[in-house]
PDB file of C-alpha atoms in Angstrom:
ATOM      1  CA  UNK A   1      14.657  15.426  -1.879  1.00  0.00           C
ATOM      2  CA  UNK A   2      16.667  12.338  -1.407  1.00  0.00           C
ATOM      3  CA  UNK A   3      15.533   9.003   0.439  1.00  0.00           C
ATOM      4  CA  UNK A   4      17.770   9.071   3.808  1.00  0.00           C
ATOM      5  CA  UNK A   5      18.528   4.952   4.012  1.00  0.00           C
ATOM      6  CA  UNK A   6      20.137   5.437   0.663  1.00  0.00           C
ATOM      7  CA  UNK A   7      23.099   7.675  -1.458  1.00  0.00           C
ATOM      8  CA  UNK A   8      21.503   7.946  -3.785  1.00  0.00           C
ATOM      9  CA  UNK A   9      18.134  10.780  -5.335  1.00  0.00           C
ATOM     10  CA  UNK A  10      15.071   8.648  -5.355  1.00  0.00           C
ATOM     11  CA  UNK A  11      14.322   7.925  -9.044  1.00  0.00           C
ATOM     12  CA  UNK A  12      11.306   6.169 -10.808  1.00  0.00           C
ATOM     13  CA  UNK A  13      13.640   4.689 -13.234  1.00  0.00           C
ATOM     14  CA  UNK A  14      13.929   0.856 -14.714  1.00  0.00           C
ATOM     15  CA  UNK A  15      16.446   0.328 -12.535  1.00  0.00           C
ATOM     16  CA  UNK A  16      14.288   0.648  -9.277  1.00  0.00           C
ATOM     17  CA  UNK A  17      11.502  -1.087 -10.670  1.00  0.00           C
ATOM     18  CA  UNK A  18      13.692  -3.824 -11.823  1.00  0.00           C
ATOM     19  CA  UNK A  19      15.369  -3.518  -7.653  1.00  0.00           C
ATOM     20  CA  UNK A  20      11.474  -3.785  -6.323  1.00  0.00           C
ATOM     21  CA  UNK A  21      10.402  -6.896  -8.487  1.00  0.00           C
ATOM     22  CA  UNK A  22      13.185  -8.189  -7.602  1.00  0.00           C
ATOM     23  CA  UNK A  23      12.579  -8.040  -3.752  1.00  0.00           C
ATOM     24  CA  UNK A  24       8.835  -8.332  -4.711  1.00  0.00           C
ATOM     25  CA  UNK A  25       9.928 -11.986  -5.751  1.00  0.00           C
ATOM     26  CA  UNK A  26      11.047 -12.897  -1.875  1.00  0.00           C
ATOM     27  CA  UNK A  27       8.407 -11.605  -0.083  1.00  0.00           C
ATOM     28  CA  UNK A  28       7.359 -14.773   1.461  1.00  0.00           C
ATOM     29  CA  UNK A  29      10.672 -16.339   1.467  1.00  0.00           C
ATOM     30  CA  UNK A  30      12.840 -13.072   3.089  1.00  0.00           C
ATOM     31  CA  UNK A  31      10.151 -10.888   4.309  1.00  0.00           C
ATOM     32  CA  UNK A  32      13.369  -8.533   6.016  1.00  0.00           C
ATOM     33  CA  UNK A  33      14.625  -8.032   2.699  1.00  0.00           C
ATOM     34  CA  UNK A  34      11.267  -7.439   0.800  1.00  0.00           C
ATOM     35  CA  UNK A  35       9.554  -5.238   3.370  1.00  0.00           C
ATOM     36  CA  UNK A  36      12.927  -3.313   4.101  1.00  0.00           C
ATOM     37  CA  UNK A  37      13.353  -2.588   0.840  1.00  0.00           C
ATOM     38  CA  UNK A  38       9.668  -1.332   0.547  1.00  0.00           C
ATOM     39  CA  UNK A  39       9.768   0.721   3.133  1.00  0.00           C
ATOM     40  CA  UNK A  40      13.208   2.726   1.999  1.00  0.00           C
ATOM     41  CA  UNK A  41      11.812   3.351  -1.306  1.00  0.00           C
ATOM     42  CA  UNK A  42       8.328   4.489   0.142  1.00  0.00           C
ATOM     43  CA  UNK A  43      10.563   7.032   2.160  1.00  0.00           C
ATOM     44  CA  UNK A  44      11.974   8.405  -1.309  1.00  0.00           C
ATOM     45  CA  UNK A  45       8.345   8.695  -3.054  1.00  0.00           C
ATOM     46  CA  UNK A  46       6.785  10.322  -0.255  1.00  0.00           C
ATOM     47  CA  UNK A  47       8.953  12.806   0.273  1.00  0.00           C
ATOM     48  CA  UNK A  48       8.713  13.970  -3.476  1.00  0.00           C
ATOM     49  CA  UNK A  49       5.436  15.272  -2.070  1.00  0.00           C
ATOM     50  CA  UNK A  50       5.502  16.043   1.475  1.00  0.00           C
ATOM     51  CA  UNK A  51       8.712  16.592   3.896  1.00  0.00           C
ATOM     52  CA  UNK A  52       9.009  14.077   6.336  1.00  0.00           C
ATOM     53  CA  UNK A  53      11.160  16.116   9.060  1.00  0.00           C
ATOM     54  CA  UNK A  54       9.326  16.603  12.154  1.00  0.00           C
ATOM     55  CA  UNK A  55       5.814  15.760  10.463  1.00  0.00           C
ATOM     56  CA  UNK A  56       3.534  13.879  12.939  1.00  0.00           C
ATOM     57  CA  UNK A  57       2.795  10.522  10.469  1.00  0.00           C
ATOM     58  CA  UNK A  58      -0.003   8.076  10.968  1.00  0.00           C
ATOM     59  CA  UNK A  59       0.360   4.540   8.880  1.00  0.00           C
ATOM     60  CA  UNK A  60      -3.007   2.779   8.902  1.00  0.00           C
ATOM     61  CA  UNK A  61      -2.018  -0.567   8.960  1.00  0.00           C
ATOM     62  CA  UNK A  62       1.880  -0.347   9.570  1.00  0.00           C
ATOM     63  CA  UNK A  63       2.270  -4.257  10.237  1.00  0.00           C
ATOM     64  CA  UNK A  64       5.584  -5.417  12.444  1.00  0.00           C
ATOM     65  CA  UNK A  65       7.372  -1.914  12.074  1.00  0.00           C
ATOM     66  CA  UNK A  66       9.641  -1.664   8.640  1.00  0.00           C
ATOM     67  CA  UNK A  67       7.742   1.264   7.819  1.00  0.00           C
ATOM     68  CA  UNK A  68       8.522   2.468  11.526  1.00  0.00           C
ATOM     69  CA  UNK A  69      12.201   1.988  11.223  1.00  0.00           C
ATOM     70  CA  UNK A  70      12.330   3.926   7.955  1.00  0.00           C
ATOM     71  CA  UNK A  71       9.806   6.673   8.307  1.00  0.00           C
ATOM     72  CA  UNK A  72      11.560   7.290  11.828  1.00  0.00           C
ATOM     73  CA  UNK A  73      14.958   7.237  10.163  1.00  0.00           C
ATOM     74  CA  UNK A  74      14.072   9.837   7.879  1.00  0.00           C
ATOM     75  CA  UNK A  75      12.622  12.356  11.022  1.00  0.00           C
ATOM     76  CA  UNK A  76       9.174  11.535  11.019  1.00  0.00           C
ATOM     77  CA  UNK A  77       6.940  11.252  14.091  1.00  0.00           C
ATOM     78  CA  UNK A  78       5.297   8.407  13.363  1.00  0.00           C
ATOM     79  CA  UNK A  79       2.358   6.184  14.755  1.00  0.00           C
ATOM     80  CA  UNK A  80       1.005   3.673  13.155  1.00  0.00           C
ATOM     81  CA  UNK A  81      -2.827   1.777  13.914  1.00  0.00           C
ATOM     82  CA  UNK A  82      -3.728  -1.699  12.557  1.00  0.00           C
ATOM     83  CA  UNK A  83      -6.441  -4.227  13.172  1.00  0.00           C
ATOM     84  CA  UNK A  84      -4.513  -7.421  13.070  1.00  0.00           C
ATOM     85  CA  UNK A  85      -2.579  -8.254  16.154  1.00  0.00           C
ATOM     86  CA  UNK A  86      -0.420 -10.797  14.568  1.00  0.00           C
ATOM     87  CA  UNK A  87       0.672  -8.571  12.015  1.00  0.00           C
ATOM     88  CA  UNK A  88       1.633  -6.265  14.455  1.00  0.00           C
ATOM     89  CA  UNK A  89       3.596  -9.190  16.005  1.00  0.00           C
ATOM     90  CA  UNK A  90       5.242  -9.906  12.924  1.00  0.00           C
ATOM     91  CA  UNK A  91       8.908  -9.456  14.258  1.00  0.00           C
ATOM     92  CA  UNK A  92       8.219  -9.996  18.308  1.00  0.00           C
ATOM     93  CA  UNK A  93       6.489  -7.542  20.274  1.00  0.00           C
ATOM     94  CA  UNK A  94       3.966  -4.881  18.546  1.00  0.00           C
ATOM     95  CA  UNK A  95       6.913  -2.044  18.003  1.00  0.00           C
ATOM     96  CA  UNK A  96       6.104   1.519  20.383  1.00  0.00           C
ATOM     97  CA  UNK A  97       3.936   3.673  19.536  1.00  0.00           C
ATOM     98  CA  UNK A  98       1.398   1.112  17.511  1.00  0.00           C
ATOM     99  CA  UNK A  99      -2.142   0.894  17.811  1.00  0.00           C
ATOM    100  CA  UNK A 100      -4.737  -1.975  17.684  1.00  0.00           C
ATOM    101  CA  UNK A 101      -7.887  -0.705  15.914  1.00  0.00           C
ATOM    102  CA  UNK A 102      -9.366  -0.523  12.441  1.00  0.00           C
ATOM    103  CA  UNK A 103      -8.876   1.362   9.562  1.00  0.00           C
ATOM    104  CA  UNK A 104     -12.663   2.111   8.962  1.00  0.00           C
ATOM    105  CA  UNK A 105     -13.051   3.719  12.493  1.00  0.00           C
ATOM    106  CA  UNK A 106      -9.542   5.169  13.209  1.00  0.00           C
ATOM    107  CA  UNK A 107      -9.461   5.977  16.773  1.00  0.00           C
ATOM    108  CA  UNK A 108      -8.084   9.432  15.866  1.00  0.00           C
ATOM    109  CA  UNK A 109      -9.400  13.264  16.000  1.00  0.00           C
ATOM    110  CA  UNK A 110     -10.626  14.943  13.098  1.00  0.00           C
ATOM    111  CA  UNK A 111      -7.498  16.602  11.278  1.00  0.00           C
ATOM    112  CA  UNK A 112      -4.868  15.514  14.192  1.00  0.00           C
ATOM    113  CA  UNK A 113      -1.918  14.345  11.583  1.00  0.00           C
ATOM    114  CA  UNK A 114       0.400  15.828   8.896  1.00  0.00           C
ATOM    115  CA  UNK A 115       0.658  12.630   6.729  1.00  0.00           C
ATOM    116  CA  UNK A 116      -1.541   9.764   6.891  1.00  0.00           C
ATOM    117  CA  UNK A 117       0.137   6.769   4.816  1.00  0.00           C
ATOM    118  CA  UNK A 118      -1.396   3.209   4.036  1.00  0.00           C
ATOM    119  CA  UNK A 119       1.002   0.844   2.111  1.00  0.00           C
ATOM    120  CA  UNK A 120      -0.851  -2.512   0.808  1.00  0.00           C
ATOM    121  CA  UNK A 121      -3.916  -2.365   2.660  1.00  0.00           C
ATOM    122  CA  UNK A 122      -7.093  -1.466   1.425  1.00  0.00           C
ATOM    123  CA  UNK A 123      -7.335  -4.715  -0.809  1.00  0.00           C
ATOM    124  CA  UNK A 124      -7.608  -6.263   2.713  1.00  0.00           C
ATOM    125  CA  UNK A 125     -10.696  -4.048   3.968  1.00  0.00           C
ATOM    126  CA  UNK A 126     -14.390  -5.180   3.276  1.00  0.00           C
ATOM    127  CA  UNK A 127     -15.174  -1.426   2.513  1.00  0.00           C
ATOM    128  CA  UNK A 128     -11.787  -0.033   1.304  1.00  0.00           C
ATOM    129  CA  UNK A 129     -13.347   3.602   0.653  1.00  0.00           C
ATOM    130  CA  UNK A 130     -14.278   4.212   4.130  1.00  0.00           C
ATOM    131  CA  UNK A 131     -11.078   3.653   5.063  1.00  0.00           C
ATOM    132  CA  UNK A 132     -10.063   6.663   2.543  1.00  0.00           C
ATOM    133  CA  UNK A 133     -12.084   8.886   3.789  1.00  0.00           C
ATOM    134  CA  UNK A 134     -10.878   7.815   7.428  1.00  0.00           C
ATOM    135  CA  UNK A 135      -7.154   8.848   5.844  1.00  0.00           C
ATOM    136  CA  UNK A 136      -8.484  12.081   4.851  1.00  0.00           C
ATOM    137  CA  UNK A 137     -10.405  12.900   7.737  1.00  0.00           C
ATOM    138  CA  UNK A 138      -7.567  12.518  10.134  1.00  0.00           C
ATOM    139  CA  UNK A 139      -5.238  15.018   7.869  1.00  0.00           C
ATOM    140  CA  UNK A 140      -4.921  18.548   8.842  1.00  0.00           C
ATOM    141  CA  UNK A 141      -5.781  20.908   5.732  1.00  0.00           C
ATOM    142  CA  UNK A 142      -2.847  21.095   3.842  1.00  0.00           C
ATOM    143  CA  UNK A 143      -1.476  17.901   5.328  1.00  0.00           C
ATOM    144  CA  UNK A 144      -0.993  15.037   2.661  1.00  0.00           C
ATOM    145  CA  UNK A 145      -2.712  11.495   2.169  1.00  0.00           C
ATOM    146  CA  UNK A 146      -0.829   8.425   0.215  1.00  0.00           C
ATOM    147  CA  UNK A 147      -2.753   5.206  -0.034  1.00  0.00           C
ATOM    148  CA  UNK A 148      -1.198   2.331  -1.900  1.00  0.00           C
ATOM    149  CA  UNK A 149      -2.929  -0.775  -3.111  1.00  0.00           C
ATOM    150  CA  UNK A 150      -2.689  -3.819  -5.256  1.00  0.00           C
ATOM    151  CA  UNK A 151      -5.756  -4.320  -7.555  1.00  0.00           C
ATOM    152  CA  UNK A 152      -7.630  -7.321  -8.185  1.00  0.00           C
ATOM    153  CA  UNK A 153      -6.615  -7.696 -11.869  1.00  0.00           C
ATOM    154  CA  UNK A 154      -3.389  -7.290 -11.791  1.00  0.00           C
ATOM    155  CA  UNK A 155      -0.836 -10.223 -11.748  1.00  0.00           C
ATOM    156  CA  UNK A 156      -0.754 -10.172  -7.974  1.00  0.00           C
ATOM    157  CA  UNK A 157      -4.295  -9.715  -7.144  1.00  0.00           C
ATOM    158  CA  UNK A 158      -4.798 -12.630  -5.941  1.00  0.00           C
ATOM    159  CA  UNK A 159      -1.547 -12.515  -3.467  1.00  0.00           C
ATOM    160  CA  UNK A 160      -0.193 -16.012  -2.926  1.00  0.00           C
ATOM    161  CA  UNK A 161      -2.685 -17.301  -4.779  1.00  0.00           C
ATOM    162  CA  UNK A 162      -2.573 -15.550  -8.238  1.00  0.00           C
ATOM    163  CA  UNK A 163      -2.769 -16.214 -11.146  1.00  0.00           C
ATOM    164  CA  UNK A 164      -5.050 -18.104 -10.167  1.00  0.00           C
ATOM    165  CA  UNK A 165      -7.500 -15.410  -9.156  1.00  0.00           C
ATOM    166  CA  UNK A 166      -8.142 -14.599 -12.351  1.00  0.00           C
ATOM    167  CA  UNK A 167     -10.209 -17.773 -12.190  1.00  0.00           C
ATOM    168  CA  UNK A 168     -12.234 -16.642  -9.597  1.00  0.00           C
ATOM    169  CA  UNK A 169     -11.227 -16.011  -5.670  1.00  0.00           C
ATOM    170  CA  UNK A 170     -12.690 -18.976  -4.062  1.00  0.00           C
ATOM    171  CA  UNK A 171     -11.584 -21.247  -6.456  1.00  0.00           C
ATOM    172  CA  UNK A 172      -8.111 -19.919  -6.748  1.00  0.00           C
ATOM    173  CA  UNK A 173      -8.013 -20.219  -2.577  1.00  0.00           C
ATOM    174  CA  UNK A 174      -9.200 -23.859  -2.735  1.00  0.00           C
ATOM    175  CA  UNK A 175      -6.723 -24.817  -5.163  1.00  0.00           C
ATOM    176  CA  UNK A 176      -3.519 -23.057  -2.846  1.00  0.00           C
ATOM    177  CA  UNK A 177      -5.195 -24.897  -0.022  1.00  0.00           C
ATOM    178  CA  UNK A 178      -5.057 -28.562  -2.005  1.00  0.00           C
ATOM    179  CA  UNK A 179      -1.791 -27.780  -3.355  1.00  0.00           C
ATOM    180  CA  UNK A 180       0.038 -26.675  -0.389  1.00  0.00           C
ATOM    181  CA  UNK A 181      -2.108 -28.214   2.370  1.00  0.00           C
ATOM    182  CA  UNK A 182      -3.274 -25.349   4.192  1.00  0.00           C
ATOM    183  CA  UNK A 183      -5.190 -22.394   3.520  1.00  0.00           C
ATOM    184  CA  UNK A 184      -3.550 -19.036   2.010  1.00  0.00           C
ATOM    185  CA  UNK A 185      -2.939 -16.575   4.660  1.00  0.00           C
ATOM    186  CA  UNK A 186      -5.012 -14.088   2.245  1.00  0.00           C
ATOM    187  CA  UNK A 187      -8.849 -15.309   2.661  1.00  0.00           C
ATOM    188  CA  UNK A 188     -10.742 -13.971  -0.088  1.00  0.00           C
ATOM    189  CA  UNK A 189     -14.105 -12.359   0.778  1.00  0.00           C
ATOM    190  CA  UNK A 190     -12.485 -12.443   4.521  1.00  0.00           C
ATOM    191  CA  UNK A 191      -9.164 -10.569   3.945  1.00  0.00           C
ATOM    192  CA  UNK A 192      -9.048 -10.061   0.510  1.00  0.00           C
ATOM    193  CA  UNK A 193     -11.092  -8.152  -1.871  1.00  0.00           C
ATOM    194  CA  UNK A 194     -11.616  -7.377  -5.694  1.00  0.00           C
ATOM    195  CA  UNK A 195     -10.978  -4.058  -5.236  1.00  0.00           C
ATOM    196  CA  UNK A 196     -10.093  -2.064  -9.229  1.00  0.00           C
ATOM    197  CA  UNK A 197      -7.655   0.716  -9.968  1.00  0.00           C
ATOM    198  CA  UNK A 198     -10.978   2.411 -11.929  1.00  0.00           C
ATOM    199  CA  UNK A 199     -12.526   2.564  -8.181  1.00  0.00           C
ATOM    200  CA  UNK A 200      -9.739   4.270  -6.493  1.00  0.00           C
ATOM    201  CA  UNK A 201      -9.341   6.895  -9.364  1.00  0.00           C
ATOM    202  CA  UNK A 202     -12.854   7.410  -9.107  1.00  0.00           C
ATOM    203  CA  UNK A 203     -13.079   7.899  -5.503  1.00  0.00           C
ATOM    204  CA  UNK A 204      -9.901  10.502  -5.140  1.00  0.00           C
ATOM    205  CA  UNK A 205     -11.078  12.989  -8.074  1.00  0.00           C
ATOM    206  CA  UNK A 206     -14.634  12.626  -6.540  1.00  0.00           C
ATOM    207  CA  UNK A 207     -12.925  13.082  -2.829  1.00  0.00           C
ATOM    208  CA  UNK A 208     -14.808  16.080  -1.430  1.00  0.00           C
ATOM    209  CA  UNK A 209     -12.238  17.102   1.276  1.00  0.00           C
ATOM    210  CA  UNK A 210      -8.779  16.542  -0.574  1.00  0.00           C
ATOM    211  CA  UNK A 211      -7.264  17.409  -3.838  1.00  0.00           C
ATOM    212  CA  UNK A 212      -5.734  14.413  -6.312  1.00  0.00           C
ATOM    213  CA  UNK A 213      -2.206  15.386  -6.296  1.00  0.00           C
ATOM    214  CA  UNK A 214      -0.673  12.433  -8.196  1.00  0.00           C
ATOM    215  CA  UNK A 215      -2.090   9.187  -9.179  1.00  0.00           C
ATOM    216  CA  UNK A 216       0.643   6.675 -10.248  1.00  0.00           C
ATOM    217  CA  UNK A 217       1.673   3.067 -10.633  1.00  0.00           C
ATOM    218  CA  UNK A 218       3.621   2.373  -7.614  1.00  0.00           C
ATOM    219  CA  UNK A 219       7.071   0.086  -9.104  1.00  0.00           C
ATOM    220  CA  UNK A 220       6.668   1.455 -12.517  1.00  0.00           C
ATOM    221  CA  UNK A 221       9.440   3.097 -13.825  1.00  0.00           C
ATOM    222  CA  UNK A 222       8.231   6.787 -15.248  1.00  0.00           C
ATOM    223  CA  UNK A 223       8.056   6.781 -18.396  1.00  0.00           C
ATOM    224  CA  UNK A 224       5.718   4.032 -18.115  1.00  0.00           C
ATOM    225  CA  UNK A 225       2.690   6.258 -16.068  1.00  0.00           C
ATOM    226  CA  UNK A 226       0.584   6.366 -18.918  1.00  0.00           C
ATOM    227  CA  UNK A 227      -0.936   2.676 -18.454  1.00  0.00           C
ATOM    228  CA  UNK A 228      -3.265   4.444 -16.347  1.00  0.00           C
ATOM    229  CA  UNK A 229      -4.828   6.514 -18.777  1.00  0.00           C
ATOM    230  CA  UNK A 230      -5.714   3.080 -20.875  1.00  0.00           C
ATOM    231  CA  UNK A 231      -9.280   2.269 -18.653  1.00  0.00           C
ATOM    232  CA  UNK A 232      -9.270  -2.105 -18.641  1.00  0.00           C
ATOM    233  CA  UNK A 233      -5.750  -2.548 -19.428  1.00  0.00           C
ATOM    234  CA  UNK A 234      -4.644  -0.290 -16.788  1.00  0.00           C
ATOM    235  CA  UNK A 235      -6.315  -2.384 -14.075  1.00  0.00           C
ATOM    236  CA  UNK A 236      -4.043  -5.531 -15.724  1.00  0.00           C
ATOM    237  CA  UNK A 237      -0.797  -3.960 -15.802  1.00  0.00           C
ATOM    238  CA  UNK A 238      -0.689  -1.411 -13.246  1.00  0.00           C
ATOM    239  CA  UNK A 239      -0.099  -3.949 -10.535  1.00  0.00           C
ATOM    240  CA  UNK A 240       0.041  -1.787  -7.513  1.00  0.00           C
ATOM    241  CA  UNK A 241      -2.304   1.826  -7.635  1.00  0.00           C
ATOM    242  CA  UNK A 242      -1.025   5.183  -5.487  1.00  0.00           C
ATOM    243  CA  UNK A 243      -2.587   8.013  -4.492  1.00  0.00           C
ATOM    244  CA  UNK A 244      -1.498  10.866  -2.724  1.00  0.00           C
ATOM    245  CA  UNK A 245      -4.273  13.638  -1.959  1.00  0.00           C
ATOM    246  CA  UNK A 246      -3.647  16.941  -0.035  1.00  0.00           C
ATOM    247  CA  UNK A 247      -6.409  18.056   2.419  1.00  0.00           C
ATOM    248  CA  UNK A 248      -8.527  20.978   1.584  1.00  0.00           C
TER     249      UNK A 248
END
């Protein structure tokens, strides 16, 4: 299958890694640019596991609507729920078809979606693994899960305040906020959270509802999917985790 906002196949090859890092570098600078570009490729991936056409799509915490444009672009049906209003106001009013709620209690029926997505989120949840489960329990059987996270000890664990982190979360926040004057945007302990690529491999093979379908770094190009099999230095250089499940 073939991402729809581009000409060209979606490939995990160096060159798209190399295209994401490089966008990955202006995310606080030219957040159109970086998120835009996130969302196209996350078109391409998903649809090497699940078509998109005329599948009813929920994104747990879909932010100002990049996702929306994409996902929408490519013929999904897609809604999308999140718990922070401002991020939801990101580019003007919340976009249609958004909900405000949370990702541990999604406000949905049991089985009610064909893909539920989550890009970026679950380092941001006090109890990330609830959420999961919330994913799965909103998929219809068959229906397909993708959750996509950045863990703690990678290089961007800390968000705008790595590499710091590695130091410690509070500390690493206290020195952003002398250096810069005001507090990161990413609180840790309030909206940020250790959370380890060893947890979310654990959680999907133990999942008792879905099947793990794929478990891969997210901008990695492919030949490099073996990091994950390396248990410590995986959680160091896999920088972003995803999982895609399909519901029993």
């Amino acid at each position: 299958m073939t991402n729809p906002t581009s000409s060209s196949p979606w490939t995990a090859d160096l060159g798209r890694a190399l295209r994401l890092f490089r966008a990955f570098g202006v995310e606080q600078s030219d957040p159109d640019h970086f998120y835009g570009t996130l969302a196209a490729d996350s078109v391409g991936q998903l649809q090497q596991y699940a078509d998109l056409r005329d599948a009813l799509m929920l994104d747990v915490g879909g932010g100002p609507g990049y996702f929306a444009d994409a996902f929408r672009q490519a013929g999904a049906t897609y809604y999308a729920i999140d718990s922070d209003l401002g991020e939801l106001s990101g580019r003007g009013e919340p976009a249609p078809d958004t909900v405000l709620g949370s990702g541990m209690a999604l406000p949905v029926a049991d089985a009610a979606v064909d893909i539920c997505f989550s890009s970026n989120v679950l380092e941001h949840v006090p109890e990330p693994w609830l959420m999961a489960d919330e994913m799965v329990r909103v998929t219809r059987p068959g229906g397909m899960v993708f959750l996509s996270y950045t863990g703690w000890w990678g290089p961007h664990g800390g968000h705008e305040t790595a590499p710091w982190h590695y130091l410690g979360g509070r500390r690493a926040a206290r020195r952003y906020e002398r250096v810069t004057g005001h507090p990161p945007k990413n609180r840790f302990g309030e909206s940020l959270f250790p959370i380890t690529v060893a947890g979310g491999l654990r959680w999907a093979r133990a999942c008792p509802d879905a099947d793990l379908v794929a478990a891969v770094p997210r901008y990695h190009p492919r030949w490099a999917y073996g990091v994950l099999a390396l248990p410590g230095l995986r959680e160091v250089v896999t920088w972003n985790l995803v999982l895609v499940l399909r519901r029993r």
